[in-house]
Coordinates of C-alpha atoms and ligand atoms in Angstrom, one line a residue:
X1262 CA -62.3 11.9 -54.7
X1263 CA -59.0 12.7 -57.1
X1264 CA -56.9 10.6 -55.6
X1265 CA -55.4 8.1 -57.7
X1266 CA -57.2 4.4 -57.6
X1267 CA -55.1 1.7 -55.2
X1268 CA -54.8 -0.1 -58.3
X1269 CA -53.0 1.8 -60.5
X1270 CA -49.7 1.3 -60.7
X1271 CA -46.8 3.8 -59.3
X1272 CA -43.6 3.9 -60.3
X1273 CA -40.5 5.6 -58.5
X1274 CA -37.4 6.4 -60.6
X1275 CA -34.2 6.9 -58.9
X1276 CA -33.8 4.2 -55.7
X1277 CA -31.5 6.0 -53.9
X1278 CA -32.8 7.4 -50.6
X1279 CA -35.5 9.2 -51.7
X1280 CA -36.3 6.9 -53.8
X1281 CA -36.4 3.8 -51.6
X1282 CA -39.0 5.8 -49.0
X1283 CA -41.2 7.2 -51.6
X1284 CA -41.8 3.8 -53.4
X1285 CA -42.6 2.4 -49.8
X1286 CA -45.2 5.1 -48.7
X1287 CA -47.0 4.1 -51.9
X1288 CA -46.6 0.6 -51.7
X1289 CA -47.8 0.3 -47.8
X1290 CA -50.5 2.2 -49.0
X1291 CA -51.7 -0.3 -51.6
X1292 CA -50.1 0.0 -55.0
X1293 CA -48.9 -2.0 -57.3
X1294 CA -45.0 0.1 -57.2
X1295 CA -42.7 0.0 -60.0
X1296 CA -38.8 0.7 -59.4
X1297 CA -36.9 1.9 -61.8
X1298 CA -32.8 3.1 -61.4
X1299 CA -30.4 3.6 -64.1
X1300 CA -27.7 1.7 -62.4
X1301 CA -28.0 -1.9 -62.9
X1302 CA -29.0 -4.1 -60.3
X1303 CA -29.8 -1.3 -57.9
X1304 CA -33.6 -1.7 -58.6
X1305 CA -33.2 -4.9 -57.3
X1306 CA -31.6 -4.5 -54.5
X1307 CA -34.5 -1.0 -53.0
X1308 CA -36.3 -3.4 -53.6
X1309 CA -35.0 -6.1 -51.2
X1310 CA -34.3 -3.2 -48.8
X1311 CA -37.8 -1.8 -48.8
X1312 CA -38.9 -5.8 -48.2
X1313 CA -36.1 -5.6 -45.1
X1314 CA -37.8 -2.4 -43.9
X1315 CA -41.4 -4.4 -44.1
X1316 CA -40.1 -7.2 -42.1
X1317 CA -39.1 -4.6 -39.6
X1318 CA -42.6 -3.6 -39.5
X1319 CA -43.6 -6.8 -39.1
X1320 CA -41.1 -7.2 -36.0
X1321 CA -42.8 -4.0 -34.4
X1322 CA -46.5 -4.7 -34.8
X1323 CA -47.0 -2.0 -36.8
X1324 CA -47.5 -4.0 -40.3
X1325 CA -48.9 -7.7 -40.3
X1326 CA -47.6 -10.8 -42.1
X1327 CA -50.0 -11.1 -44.6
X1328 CA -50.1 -7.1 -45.8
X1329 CA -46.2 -7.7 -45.9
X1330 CA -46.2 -10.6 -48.2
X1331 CA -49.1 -8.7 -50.5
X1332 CA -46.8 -5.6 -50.6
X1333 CA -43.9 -7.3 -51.3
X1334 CA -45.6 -9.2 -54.3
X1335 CA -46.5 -5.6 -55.4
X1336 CA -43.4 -4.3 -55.8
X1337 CA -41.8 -5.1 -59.0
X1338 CA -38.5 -4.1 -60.2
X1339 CA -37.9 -3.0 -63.5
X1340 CA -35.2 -3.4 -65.8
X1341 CA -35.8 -0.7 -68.4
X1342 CA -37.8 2.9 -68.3
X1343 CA -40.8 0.9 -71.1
X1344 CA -41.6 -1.1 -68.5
X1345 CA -43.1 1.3 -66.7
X1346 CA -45.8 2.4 -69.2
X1347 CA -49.2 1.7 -67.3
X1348 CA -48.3 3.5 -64.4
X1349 CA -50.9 6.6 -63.5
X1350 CA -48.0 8.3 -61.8
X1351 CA -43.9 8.1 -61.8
X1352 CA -41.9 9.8 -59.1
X1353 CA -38.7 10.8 -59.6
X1354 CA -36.1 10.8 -57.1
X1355 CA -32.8 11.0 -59.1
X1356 CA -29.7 12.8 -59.1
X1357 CA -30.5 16.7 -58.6
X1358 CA -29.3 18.3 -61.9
X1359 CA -32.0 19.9 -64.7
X1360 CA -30.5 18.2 -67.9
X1361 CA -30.7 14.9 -66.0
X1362 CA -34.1 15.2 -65.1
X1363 CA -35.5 17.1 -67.7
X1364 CA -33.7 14.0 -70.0
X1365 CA -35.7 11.5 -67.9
X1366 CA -39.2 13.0 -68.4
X1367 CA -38.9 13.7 -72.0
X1368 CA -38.2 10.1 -72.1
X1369 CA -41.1 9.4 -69.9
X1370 CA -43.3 11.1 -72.2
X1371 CA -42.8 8.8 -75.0
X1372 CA -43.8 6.1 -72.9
X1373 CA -46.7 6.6 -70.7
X1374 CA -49.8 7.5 -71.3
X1375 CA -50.8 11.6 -71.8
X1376 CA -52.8 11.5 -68.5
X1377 CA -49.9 9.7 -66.0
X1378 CA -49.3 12.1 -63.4
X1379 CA -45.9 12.9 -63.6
X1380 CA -43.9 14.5 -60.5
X1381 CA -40.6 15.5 -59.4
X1382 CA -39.1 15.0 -55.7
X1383 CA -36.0 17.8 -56.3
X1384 CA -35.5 20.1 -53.5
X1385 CA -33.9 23.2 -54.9
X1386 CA -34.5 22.7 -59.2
X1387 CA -37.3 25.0 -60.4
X1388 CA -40.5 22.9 -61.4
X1389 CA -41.4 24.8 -63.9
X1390 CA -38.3 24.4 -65.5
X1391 CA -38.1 20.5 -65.6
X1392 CA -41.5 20.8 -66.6
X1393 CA -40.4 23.0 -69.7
X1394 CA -39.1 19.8 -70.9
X1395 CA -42.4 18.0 -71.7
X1396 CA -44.9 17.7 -74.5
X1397 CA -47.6 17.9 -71.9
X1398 CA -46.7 19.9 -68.6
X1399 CA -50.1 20.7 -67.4
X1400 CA -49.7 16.9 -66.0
X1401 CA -46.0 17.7 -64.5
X1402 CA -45.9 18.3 -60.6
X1403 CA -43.2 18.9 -57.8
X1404 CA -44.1 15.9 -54.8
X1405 CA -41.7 16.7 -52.2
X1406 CA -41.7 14.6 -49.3
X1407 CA -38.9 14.8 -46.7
X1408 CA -36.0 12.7 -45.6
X1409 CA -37.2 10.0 -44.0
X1410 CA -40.6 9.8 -46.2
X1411 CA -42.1 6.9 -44.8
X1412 CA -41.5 9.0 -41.4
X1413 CA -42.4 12.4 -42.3
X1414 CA -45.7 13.6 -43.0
X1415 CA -44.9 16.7 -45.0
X1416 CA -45.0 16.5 -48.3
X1417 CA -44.7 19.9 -50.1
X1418 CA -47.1 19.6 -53.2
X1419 CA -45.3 21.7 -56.2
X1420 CA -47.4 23.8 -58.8
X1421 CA -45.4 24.9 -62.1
X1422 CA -46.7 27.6 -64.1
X1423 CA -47.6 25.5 -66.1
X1424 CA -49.1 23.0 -64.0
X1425 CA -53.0 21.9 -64.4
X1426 CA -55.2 22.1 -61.2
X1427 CA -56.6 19.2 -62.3
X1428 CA -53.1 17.4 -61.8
X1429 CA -51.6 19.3 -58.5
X1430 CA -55.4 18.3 -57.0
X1431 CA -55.0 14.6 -58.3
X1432 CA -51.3 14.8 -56.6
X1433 CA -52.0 16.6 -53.4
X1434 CA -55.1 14.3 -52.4
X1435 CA -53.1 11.2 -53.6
X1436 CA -50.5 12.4 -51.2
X1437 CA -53.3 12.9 -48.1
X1438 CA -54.8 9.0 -49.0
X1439 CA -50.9 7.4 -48.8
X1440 CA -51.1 9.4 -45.0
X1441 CA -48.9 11.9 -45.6
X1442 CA -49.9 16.1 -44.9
X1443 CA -49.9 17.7 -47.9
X1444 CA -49.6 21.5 -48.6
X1445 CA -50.2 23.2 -51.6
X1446 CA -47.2 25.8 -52.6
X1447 CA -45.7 27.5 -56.1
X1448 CA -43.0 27.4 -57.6
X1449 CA -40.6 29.2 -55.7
X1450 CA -36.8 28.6 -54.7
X1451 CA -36.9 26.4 -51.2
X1452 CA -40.6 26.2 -51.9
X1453 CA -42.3 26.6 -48.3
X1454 CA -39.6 24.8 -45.7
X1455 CA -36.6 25.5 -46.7
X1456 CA -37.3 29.2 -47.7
X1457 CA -38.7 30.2 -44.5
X1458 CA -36.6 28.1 -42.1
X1459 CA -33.2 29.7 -43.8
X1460 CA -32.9 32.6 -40.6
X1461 CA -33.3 29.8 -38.4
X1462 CA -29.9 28.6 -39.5
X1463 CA -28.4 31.9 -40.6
X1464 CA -29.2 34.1 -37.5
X1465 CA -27.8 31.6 -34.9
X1466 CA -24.4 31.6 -37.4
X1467 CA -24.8 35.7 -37.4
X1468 CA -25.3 35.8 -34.2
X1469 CA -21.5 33.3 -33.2
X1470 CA -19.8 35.1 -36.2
X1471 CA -20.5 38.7 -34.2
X1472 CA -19.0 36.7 -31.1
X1473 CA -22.4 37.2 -29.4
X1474 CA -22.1 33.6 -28.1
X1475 CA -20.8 30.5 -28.9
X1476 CA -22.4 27.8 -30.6
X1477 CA -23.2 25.6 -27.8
X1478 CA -25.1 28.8 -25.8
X1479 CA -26.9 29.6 -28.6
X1480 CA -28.1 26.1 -29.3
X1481 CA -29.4 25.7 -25.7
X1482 CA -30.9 29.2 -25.8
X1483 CA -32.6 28.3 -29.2
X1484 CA -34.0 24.9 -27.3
X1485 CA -34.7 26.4 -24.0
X1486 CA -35.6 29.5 -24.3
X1487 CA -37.4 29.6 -27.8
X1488 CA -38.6 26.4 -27.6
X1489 CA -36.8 24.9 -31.0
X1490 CA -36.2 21.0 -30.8
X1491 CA -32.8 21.3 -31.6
X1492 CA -30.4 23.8 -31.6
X1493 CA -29.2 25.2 -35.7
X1494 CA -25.1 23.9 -34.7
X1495 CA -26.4 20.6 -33.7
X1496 CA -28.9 20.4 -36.1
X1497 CA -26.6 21.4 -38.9
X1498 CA -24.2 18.7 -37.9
X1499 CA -26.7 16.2 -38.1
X1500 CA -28.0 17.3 -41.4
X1501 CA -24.5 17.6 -42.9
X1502 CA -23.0 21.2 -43.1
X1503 CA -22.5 20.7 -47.1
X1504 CA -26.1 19.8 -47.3
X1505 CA -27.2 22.8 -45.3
X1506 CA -25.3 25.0 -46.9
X1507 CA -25.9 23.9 -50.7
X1508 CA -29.8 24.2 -50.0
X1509 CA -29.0 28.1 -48.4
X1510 CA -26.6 28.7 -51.3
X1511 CA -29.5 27.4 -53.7
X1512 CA -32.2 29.8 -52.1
X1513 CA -29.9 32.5 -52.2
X1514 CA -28.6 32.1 -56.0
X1515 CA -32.4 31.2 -56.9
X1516 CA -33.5 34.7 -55.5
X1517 CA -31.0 36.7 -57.4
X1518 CA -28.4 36.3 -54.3
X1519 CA -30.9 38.2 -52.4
X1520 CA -29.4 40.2 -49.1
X1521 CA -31.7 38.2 -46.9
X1522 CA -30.4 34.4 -47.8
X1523 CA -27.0 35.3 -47.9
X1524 CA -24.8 32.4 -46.6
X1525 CA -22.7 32.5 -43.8
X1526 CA -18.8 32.6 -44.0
X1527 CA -18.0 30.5 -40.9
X1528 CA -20.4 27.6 -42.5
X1529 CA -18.5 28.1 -45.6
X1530 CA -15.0 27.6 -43.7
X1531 CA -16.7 24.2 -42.2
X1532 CA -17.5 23.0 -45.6
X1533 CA -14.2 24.0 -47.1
X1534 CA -12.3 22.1 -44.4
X1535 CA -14.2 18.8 -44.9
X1536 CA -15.8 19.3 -41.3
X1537 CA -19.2 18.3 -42.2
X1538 CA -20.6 17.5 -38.9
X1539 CA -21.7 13.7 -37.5
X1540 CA -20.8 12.3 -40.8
X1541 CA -17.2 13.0 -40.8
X1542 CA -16.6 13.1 -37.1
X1543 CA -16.6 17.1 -36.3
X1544 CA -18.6 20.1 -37.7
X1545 CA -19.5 23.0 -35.3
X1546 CA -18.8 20.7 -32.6
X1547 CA -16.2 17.4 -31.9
X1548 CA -18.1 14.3 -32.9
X1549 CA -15.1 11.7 -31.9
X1550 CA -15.2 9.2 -29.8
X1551 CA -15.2 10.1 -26.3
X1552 CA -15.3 13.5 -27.6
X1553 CA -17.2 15.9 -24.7
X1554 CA -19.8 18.5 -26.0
X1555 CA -19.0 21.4 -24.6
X1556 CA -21.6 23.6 -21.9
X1557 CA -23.2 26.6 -22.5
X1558 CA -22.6 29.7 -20.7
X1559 CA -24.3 30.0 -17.5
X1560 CA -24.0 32.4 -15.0
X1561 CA -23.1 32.1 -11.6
X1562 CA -25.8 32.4 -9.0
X1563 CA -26.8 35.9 -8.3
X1564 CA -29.1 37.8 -5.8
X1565 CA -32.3 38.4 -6.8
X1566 CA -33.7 41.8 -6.8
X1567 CA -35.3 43.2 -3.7
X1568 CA -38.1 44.5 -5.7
X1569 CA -39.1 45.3 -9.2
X1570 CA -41.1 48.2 -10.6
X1571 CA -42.9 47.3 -13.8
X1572 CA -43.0 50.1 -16.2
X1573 CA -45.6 50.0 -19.2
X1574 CA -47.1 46.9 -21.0
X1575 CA -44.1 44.2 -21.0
X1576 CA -46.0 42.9 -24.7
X1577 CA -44.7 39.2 -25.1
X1578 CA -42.9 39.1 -21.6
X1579 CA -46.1 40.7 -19.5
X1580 CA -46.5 36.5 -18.1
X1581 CA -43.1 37.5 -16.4
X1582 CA -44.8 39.7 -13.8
X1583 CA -46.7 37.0 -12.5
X1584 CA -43.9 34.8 -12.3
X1585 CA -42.1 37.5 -10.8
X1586 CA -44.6 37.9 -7.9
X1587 CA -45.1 33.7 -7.4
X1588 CA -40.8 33.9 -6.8
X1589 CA -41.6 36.2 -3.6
X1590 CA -40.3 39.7 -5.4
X1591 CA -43.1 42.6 -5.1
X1592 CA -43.6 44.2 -8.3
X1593 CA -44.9 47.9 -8.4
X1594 CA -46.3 48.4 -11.5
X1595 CA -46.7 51.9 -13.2
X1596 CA -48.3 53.0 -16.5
X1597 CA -45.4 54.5 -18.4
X1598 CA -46.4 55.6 -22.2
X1599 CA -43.1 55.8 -23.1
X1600 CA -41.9 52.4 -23.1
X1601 CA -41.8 48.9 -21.7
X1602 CA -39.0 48.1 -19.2
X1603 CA -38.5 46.6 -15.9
X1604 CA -36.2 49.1 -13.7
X1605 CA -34.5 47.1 -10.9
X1606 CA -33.3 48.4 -7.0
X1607 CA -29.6 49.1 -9.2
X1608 CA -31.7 51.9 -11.1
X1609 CA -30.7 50.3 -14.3
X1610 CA -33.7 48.5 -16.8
X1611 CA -34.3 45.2 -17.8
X1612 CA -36.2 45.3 -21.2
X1613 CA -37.1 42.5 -24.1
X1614 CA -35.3 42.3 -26.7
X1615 CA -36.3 44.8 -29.3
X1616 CA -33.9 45.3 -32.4
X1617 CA -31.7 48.0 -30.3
X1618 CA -28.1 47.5 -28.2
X1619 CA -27.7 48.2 -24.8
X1620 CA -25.1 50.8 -25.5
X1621 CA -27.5 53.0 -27.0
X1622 CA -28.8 53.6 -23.5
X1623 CA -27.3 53.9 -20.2
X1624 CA -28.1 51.1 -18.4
X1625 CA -30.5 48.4 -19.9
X1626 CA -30.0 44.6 -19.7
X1627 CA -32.0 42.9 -23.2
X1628 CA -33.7 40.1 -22.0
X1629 CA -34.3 37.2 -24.8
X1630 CA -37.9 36.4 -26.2
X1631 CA -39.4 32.8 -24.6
X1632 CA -41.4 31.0 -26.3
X1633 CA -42.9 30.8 -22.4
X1634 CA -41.7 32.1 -19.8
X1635 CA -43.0 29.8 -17.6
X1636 CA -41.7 26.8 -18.7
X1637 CA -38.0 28.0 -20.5
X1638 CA -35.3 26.4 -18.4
X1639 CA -32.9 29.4 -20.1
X1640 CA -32.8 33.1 -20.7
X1641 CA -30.5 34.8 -22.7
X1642 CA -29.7 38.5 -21.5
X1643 CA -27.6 41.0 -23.1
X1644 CA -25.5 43.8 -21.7
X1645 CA -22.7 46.2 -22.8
X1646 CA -19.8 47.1 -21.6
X1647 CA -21.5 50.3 -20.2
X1648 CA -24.1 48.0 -18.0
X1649 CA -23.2 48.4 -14.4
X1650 CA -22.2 45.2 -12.6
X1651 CA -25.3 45.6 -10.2
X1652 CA -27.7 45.8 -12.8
X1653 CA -26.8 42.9 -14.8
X1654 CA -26.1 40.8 -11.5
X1655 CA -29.8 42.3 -10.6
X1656 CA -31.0 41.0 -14.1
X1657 CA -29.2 37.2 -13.6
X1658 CA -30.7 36.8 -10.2
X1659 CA -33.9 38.2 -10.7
X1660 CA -34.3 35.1 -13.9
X1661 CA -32.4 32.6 -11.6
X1662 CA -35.3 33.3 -8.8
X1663 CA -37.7 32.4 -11.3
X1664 CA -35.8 29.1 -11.7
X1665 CA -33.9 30.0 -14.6
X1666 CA -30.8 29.5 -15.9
X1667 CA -29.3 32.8 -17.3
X1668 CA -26.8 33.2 -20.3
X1669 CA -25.1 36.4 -20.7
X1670 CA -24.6 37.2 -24.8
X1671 CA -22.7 39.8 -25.9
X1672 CA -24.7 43.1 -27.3
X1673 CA -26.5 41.8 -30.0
X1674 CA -29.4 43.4 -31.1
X1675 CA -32.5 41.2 -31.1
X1676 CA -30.6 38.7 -29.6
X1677 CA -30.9 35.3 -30.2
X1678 CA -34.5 33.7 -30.3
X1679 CA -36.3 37.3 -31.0
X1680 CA -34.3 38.4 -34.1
X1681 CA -34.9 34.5 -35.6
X1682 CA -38.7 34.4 -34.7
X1683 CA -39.3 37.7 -36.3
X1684 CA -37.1 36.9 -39.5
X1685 CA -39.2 33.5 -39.6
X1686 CA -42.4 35.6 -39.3
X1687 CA -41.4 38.4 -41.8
X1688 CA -40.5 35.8 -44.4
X1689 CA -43.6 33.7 -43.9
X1690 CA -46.0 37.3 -44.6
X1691 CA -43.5 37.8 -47.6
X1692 CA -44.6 34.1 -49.1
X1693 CA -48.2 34.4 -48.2
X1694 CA -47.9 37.9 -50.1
X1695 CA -45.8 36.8 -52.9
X1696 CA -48.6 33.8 -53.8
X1697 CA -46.4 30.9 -52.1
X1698 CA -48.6 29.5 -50.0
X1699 CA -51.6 30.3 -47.6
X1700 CA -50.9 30.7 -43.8
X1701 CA -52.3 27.6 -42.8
X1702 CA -50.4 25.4 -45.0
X1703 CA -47.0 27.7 -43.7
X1704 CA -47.8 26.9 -40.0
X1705 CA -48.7 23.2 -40.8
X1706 CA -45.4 22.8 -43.2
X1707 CA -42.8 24.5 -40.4
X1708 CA -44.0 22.4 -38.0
X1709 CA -44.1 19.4 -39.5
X1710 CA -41.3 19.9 -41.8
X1711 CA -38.7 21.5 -39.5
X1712 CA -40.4 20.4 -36.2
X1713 CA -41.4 24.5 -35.2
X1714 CA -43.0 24.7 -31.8
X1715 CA -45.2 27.2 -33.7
X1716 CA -46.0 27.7 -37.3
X1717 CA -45.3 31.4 -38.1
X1718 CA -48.5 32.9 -38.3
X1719 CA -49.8 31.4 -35.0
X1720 CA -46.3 32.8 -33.1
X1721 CA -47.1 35.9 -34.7
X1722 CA -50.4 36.1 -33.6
X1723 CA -49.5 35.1 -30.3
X1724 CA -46.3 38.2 -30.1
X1725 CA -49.1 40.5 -32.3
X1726 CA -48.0 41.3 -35.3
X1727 CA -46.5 45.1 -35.2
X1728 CA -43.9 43.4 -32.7
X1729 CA -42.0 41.3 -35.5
X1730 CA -42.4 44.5 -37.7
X1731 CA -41.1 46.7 -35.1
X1732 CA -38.0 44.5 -34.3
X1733 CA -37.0 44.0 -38.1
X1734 CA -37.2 48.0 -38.5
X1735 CA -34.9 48.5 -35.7
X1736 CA -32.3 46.2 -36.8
X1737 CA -32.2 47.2 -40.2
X1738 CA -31.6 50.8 -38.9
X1739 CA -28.4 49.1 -37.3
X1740 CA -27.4 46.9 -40.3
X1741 CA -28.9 49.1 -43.7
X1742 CA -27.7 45.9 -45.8
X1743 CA -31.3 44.5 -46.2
X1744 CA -31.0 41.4 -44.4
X1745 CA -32.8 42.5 -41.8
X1746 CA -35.4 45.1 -43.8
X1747 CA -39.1 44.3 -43.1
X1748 CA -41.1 43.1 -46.1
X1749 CA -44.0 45.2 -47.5
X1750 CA -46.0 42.5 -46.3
X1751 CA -45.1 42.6 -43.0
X1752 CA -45.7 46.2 -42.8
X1753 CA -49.0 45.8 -44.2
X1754 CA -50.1 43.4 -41.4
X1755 CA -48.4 45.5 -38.5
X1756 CA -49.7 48.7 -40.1
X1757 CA -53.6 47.5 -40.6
X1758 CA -53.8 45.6 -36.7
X1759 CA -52.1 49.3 -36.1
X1760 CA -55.1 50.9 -37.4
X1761 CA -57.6 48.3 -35.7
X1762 CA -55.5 49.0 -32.0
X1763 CA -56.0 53.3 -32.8
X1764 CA -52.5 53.7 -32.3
X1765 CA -51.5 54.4 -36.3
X1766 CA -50.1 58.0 -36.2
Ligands
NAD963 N1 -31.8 13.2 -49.5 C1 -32.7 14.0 -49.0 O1 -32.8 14.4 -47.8 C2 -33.7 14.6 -50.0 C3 -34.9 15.2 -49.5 C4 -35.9 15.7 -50.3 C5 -35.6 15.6 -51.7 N2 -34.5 15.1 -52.2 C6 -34.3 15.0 -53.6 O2 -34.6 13.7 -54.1 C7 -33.8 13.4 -55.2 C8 -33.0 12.1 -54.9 O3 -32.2 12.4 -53.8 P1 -31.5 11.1 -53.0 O4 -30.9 11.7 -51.7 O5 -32.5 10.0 -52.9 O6 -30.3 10.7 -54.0 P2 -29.5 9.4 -54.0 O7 -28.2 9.7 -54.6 O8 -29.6 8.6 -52.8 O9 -30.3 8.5 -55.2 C9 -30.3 8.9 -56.5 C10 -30.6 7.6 -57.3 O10 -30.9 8.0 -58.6 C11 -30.2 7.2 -59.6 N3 -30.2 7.9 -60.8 C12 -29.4 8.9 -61.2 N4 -29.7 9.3 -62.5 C13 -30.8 8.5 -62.9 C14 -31.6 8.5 -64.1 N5 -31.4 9.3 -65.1 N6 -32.6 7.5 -64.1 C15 -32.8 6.7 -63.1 N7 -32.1 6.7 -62.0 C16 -31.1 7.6 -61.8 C17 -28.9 6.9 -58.9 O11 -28.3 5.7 -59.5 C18 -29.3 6.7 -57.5 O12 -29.6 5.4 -57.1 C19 -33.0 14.6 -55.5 O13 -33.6 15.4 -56.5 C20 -32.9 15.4 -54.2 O14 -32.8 16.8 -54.3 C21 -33.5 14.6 -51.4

């Protein structure tokens, strides 16, 4: 066992929000917790606020009397940084800038001990680089927990290069004995969450900026269809847009303003407007009172299909034949090597999304990827202006007899949920492969951290893995920027279960 003892002492540095819901994880758990904040009296007052937070605890059964009164008689607050010099480990959760925090632990150093654990809660400064700072930096460690800590399990445990596996061990279980989830990640800009989840945000802002939909379409067809808990308008509002977009601006400057973080220009024009969401009463959507949100595209009700003929193996959508066939609509199926489709009574084809426009071919309607078909209340299709009528109204009633409702986009290719699962996917291989973190702690941090109905790998096993591959190819051939190019990685993985499937050419 490496955790730290119950009785050593922790200290948190900073009491702002962080700060307040770090020291309280470690103080429920059983330390003695030290608070320590550079603005007078503000030590003081966490530390009544944690005590108020206890006493809600209290109220809700989930804490009793006497543990309150013991953790509350732990928690000391401290007047100056010396005071903190038998604590085995110090938190920090201060302003984000290097020269502050670098300042802070060289300071540190001269006052604890050589083997106090020392770790950082910044979200977007490089470890390693605070950690260049110190005498010692084997003992130096990124802890980041998430917004509300005593809430959210993750907590994203930060190796430097320079960082001792003695330490990141003595950090990571410490972390798993306060309750939280640990994973173990390097030092990389975003570390795991908020590297991966950046097309979550960035596709669904692509996706409005092409006028493919509007936001409040693509939010329900992110939640509906692909499962998401919230939409990435609603949830950006929420967050803050300024917060959102500094952490995508950080990734993005971090990796060399790599093509596939750039930001987005209409979150920019949010930001630059002061319309930051919730906080100041309107972001992507009107937050005053009495203020309406607004629908999302649905179509009217259609006809369904007299029949359906099935051609070739529908990949991630084949649960859609049975669904098909429990509405009442025959489906004849037929082997076809040349391609996956459904081809309705109009003549015209109904095909999942796949990295290509409907105007490239004469008549197909894209139909969005589901995280389940069976139980998505929405589908998005797509259609050009070359789709006949009867085809697309084919396509809407056809989803609306399987008790759908149906959102017509405009003809974007990989539409909405596909093109953000397989970005999610390619970046997660490209981390794995790059020495970020291991696959299980990628699927464990998305879903923890961000909530993901599926951690990356386990979606990608689920669609197989040549399908994300496939998708990504096909848009970058339609945008050469880069944003959409496959990582080596990913090709790896769709190129080896390729070779195990006998269809590598
Ligand atoms: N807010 C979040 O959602 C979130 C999530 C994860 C990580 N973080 C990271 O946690 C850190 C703190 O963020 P926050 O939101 O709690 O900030 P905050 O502004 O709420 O609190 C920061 C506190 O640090 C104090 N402070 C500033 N310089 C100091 C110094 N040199 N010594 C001691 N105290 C000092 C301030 O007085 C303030 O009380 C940042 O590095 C941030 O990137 C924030």
């Amino acid at each position: 066992m490496t955790a730290l003892d119950l009785s050593s002492p922790v200290a948190v540095v900073g009491t702002g929000t962080m700060g307040q819901g770090i020291a309280q994880v470690a103080l429920v758990a059983g330390h003695p917790v030290r608070l320590y904040d550079t603005v007078p009296g503000r030590a003081r007052e966490a530390a009544d606020a944690i005590g108020a937070r206890l006493d809600r605890l209290v109220e809700k059964e989930r804490l009793t009397g006497a543990d309150r009164d013991a953790a509350r008689a732990r928690l000391l607050p401290a007047e100056d940084l010396p005071e903190l010099a038998d604590c085995a480990l110090v938190v920090e959760a201060v302003l984000e800038r290097l020269d502050v925090k670098q300042d802070l632990f060289r300071a540190l150093e001269g006052i604890v001990d050589d083997d106090c654990l020392l770790a950082t809660n910044t979200s977007s400064l490089s470890v390693t680089a605070i950690g260049g700072a110190l005498r010692v930096p084997g003992r130096f460690v990124g802890l980041h927990f998430f917004n509300p800590a005593p809430l959210l399990p993750l907590v994203e445990v930060v190796s430097g290069f320079a960082t001792d596996v003695t330490y990141a061990t003595r950090a990571y279980e410490t972390a798993r004995a306060w309750g939280k989830t640990p994973v173990a990640c390097a030092d990389t800009p975003g570390f795991i969450v908020n590297r991966i989840a950046r097309p979550f945000y960035a596709e669904a802002f692509a996706v409005y900026e092409s006028q493919g939909a509007d936001p409040a379409t693509i939010d329900a067809v992110l939640r509906e269809s692909g499962g998401f808990r919230m939409g990435a308008f609603e949830l950006t509002d929420l967050i803050g847009q300024d917060v959102n977009e500094s952490v995508t601006r950080s990734v993005w400057e971090s990796f060399f303003q790599d093509v596939r973080f750039t930001p987005s220009l209409a979150q920019r024009r949010l930001v630059e407007s002061g319309r930051l969401g919730r906080k100041t009463g309107h972001g992507w959507y009107d937050h005053g009172e009495g203020a309406e949100r607004p629908e999302p595209d649905t179509a009217e009700k259609r006809q369904p299909p007299a029949y359906v003929v099935a051609e070739g193996d529908l990949g991630p959508a084949a649960e859609l034949l049975a669904l098909i066939r429990e509405a009442g609509i025959p489906v004849r199926e037929e082997d076809e090597d040349s391609g996956s489709r459904l081809v309705l009574p109009s003549g015209g084809q109904l095909a999942l999304a796949d990295g290509q426009t409907s105007v490239e071919f004469r008549d197909v309607v894209y139909f969005d990827l589901a995280l389940d078909y069976r139980e998505a209340g929405r589908i998005a299709l797509s259609a050009s202006q070359d789709t006949s009528p009867q085809t697309l109204a084919e396509a809407i009633g056809l989803f609306q007899a399987l008790g759908k409702q149906v959102s017509v986009i405009g003809d974007v290719p990989g539409m909405i949920v596909a093109r953000t699962v397989a970005r999610i996917i390619d970046l997660a291989h490209d981390a794995v492969a790059k020495g970020v973190a291991t696959e299980e702690d990628i699927d464990t941090a998305m879903r923890l951290g961000v909530n993901y109905p599926l951690g990356p790998f386990e979606w990608s096993r689920r669609l197989g893995r040549s399908w994300a591959y496939a998708l990504l190819d096909d848009l970058h051939l339609r945008d050469p920027s880069g944003r959409y190019a496959p990582s080596l990685a990913l090709y790896r993985h769709a190129h080896a279960s390729d070779k195990r499937e006998g269809t590598a050419s």
